[in-house]
mmCIF file of C-alpha atoms in Angstrom:
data_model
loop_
_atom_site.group_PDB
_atom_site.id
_atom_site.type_symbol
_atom_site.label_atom_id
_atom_site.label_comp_id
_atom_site.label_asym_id
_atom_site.label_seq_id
_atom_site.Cartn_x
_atom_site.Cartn_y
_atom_site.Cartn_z
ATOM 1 C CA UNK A 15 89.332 82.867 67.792
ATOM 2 C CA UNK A 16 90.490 84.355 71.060
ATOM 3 C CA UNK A 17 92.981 82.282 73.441
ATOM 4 C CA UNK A 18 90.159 82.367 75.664
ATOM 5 C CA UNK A 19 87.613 81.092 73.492
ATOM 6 C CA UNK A 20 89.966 77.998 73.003
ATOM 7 C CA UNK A 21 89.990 77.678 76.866
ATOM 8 C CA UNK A 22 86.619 75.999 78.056
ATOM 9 C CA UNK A 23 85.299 75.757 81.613
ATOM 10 C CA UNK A 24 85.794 71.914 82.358
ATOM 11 C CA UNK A 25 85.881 71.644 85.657
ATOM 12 C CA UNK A 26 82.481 70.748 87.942
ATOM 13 C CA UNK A 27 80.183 73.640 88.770
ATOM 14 C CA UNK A 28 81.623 75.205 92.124
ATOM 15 C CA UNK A 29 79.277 74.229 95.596
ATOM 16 C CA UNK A 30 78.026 77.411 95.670
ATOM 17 C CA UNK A 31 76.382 77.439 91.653
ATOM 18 C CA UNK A 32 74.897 74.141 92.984
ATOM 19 C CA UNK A 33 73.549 75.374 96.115
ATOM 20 C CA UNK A 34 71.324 78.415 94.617
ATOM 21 C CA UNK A 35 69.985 75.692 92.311
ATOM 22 C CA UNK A 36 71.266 77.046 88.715
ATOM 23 C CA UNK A 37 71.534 74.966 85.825
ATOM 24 C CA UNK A 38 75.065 75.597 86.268
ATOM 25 C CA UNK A 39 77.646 76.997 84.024
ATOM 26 C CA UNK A 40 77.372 77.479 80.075
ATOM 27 C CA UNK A 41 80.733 75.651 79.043
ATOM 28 C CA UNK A 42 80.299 76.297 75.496
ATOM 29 C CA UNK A 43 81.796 79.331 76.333
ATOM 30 C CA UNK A 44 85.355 80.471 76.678
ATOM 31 C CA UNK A 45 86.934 80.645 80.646
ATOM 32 C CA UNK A 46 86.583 84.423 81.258
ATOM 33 C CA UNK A 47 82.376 84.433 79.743
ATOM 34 C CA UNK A 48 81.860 81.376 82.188
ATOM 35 C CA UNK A 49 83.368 83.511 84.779
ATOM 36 C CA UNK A 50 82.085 86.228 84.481
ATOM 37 C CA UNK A 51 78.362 84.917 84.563
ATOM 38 C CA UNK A 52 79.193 84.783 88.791
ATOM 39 C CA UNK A 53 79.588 88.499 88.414
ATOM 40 C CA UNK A 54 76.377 90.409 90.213
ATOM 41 C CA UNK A 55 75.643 93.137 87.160
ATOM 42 C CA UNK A 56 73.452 95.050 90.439
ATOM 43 C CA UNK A 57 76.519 95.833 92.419
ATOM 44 C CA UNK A 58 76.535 99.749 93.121
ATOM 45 C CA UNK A 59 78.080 102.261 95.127
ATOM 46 C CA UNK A 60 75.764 101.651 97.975
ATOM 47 C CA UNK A 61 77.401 97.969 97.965
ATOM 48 C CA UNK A 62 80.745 99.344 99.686
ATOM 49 C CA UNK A 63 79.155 99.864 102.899
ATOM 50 C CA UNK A 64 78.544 96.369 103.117
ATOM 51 C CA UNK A 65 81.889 95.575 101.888
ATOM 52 C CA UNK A 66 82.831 97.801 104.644
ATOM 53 C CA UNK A 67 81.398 95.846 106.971
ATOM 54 C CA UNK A 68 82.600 92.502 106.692
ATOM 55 C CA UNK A 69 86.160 93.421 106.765
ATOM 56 C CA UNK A 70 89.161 95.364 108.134
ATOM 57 C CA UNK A 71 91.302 95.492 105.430
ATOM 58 C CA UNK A 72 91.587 98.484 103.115
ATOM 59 C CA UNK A 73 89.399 98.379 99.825
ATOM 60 C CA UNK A 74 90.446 99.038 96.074
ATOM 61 C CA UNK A 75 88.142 98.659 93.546
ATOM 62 C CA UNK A 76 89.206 97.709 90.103
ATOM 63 C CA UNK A 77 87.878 98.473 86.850
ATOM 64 C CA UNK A 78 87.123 102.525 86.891
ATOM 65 C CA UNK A 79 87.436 104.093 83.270
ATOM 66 C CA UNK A 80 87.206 107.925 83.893
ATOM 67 C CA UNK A 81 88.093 110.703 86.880
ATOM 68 C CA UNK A 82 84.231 110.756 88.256
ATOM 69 C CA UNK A 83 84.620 107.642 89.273
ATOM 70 C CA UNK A 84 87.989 107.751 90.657
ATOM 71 C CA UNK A 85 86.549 110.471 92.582
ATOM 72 C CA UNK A 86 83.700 108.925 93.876
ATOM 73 C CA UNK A 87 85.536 106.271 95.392
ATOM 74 C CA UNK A 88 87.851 108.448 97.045
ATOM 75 C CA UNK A 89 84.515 110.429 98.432
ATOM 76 C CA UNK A 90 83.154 107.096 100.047
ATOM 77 C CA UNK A 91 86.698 106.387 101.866
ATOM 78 C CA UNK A 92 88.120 103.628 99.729
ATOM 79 C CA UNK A 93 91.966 103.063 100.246
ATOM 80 C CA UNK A 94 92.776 103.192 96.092
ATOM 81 C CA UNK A 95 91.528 102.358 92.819
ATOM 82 C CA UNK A 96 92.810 100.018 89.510
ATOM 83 C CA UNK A 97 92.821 101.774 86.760
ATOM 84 C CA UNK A 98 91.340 99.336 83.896
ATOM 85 C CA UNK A 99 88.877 98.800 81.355
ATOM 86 C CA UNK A 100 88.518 94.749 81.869
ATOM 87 C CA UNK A 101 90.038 93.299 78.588
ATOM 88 C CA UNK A 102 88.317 96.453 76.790
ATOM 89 C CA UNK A 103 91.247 96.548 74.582
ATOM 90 C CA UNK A 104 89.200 94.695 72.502
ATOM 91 C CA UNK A 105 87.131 97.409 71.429
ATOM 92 C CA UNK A 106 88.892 100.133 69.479
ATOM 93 C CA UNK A 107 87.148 103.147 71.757
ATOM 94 C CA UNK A 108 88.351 101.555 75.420
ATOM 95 C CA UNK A 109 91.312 103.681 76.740
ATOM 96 C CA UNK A 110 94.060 101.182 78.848
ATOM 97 C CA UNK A 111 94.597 102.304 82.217
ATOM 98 C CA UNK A 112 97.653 104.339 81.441
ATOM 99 C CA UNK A 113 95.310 106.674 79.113
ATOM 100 C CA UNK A 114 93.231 107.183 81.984
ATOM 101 C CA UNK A 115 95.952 107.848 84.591
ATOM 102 C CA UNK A 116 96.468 111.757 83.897
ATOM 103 C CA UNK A 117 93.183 112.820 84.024
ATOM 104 C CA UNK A 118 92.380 111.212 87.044
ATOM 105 C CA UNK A 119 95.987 112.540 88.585
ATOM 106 C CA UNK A 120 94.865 115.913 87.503
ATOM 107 C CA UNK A 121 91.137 115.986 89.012
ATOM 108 C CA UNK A 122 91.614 114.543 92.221
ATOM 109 C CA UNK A 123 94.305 117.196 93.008
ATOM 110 C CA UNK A 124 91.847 120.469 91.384
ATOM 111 C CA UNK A 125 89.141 119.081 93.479
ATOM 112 C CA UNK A 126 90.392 117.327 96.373
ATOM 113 C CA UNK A 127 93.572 118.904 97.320
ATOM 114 C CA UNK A 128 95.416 115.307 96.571
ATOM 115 C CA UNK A 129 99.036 114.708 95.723
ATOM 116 C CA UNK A 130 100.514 111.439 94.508
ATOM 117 C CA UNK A 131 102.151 109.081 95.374
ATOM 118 C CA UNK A 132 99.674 108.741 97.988
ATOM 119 C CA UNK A 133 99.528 106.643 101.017
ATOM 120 C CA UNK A 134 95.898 107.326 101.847
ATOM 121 C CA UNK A 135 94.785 106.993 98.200
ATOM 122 C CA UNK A 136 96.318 104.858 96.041
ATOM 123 C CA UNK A 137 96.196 104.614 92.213
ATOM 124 C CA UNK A 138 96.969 101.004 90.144
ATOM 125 C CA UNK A 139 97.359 100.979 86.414
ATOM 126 C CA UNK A 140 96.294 97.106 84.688
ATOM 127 C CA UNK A 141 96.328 98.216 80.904
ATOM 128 C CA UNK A 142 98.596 100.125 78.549
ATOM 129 C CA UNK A 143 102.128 98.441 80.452
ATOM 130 C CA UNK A 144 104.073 96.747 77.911
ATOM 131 C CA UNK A 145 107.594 97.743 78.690
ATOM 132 C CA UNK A 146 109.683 98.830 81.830
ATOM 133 C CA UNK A 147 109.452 102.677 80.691
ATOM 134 C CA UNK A 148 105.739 102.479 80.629
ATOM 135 C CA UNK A 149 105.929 101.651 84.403
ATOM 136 C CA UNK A 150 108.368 104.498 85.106
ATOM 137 C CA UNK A 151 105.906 106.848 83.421
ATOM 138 C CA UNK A 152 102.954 105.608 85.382
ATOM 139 C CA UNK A 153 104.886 105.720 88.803
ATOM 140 C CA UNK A 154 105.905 109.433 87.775
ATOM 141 C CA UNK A 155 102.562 110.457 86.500
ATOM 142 C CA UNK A 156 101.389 109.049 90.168
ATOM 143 C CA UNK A 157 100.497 105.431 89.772
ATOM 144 C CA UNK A 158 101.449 103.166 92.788
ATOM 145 C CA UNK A 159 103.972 100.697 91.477
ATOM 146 C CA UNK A 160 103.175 96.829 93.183
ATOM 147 C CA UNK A 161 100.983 93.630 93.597
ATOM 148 C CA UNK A 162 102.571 92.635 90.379
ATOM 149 C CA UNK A 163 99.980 94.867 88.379
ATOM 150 C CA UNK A 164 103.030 95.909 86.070
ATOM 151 C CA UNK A 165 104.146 92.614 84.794
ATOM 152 C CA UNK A 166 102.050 91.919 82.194
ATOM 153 C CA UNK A 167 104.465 93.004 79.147
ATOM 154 C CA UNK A 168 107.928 91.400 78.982
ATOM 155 C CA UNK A 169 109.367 88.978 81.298
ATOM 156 C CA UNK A 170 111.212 89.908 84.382
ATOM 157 C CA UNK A 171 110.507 93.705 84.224
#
């Protein structure tokens, strides 16, 4: 059984579960599944522009897998993406972040002309960081090293 499996949702449904009048959350569940049933499975590119809307500050979008997406996002003006595949480590076929890092890398510079590191375009890794030398590979194969995205492996790295 999974860590997270042994973590239940105990606390009371939030305000805004009770306000659109669901039967609230399923806490037979672990944390993360009771979570992620808040998650809108419509969202879609054309979403951004609302995104876009409502704020100022630069958007990154976490969770793309593969260079198409990567470039897409840079197409509609986004300020960086996170490399990651969500806790797909689970599944044998899910490549980390790290795996995904060089093809991305390579495909934004054959087709867009870009360099990294990147000011205008930013690339995260969250997956396949265990050890300090897996962050200095991602920061030379062009990941953006910060917002603590590289601390998930051994303490005080």
């Amino acid at each position: 059984m999974s860590q997270d499996m042994r973590m239940k949702f105990e606390a009371e449904d939030p305000s805004e579960v009770t306000k659109t009048g669901s039967t609230g959350v399923d806490r037979s569940q672990g944390a993360a599944r009771a979570i992620s049933s808040f998650i809108d499975p419509g969202l879609n590119w054309n979403d951004l522009n609302w995104f876009k809307s409502i704020t100022h500050m630069p958007l990154i979008l976490k969770g793309v897998q593969c260079w198409e997406d990567a470039l897409e996002a840079y197409d509609r003006g986004l300020a960086g993406i996170v490399l990651s595949n969500h806790g797909g480590r689970q599944l044998d076929f899910a490549r980390s972040g790290i795996e995904v890092l060089v093809e991305v890398v390579e495909k934004l510079k054959i087709m867009r002309g870009l360099t990294f590191p990147n000011d205008t375009f930013q690339l995260f890794v969250d997956g396949g960081v265990r050890r300090a030398t897996d962050v200095l590979k991602a920061v030379a194969l062009g990941a953006t090293a910060g917002n603590g995205l590289f601390c998930s492996g051994q303490r005080n790295i």
